[in-house]
Coordinates of C-alpha atoms in Angstrom, one line a residue:
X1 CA 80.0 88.7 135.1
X2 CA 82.2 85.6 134.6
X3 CA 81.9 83.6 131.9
X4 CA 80.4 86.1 129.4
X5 CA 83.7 86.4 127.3
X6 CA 83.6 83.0 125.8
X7 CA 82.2 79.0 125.8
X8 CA 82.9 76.6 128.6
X9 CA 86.6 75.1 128.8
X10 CA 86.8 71.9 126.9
X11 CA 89.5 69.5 128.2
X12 CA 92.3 68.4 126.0
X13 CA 90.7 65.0 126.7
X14 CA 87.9 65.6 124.8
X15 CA 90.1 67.7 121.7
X16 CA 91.1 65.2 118.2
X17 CA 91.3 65.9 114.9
X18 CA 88.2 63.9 114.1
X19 CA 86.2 65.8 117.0
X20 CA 86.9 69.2 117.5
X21 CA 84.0 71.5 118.6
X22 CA 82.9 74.3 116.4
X23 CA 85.4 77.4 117.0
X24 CA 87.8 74.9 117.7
X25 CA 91.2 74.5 115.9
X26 CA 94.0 72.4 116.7
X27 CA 96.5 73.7 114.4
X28 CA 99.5 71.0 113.7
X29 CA 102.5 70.1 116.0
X30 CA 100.5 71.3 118.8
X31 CA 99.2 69.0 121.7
X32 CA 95.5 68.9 122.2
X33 CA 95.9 71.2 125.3
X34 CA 97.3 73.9 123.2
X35 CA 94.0 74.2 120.8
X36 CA 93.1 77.7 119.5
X37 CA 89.4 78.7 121.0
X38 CA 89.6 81.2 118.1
X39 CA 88.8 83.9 120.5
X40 CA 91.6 84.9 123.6
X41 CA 93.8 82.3 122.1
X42 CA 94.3 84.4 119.7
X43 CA 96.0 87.5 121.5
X44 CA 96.9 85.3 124.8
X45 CA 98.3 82.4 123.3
X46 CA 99.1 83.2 119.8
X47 CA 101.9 80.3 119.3
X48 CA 98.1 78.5 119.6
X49 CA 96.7 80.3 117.0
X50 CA 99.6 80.1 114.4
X51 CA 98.6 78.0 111.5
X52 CA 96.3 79.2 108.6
X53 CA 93.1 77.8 109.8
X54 CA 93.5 79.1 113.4
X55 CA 94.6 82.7 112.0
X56 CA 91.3 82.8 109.5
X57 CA 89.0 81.4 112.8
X58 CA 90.6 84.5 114.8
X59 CA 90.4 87.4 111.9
X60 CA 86.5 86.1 111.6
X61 CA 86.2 86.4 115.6
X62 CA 83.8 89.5 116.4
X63 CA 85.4 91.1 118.8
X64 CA 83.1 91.0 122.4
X65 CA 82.8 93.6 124.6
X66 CA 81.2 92.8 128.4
X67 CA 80.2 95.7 130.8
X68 CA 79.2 94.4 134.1
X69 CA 75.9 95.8 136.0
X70 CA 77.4 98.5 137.9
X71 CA 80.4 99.4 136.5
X72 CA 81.0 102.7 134.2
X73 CA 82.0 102.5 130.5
X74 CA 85.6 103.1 131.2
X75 CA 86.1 99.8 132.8
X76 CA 84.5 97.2 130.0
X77 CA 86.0 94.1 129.6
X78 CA 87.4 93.5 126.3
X79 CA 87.1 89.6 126.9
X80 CA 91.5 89.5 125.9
X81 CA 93.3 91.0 128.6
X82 CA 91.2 92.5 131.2

């Protein structure tokens, strides 16, 4: 069930101004490692998420919700903390 709760990690080596990837922001003063992916970021690492653009990519974020074959209702995965 890994890997349902968002894109592929994108390394900071491939992260500038000129080419970030859609749902990508880099907000200002932050290295390229520290992008927002507009989706985790956004509760997990919201010092990553700070700047206007990042906070309007993260309130326009659906929320995803994953339940893995097998397990009961009670124990989704919220695709933030869990």
């Amino acid at each position: 069930c890994e890997k349902k709760c968002g894109g592929e990690w994108i390394s900071p080596e491939d992260i500038s101004d000129d080419t970030l990837p859609d749902g990508i922001v880099l907000c200002p003063d932050q290295s390229p490692d520290h992008y927002c992916d507009c989706g985790g970021d956004c509760s997990q690492q919201p010092s990553w998420c700070a700047c206007t653009e990042a906070k309007d990519c993260c309130g326009a974020a659906q929320q995803v919700i994953v339940l893995c074959p097998g397990q009961p209702q009670e124990n989704y995965c919220d695709c933030d903390d869990d």
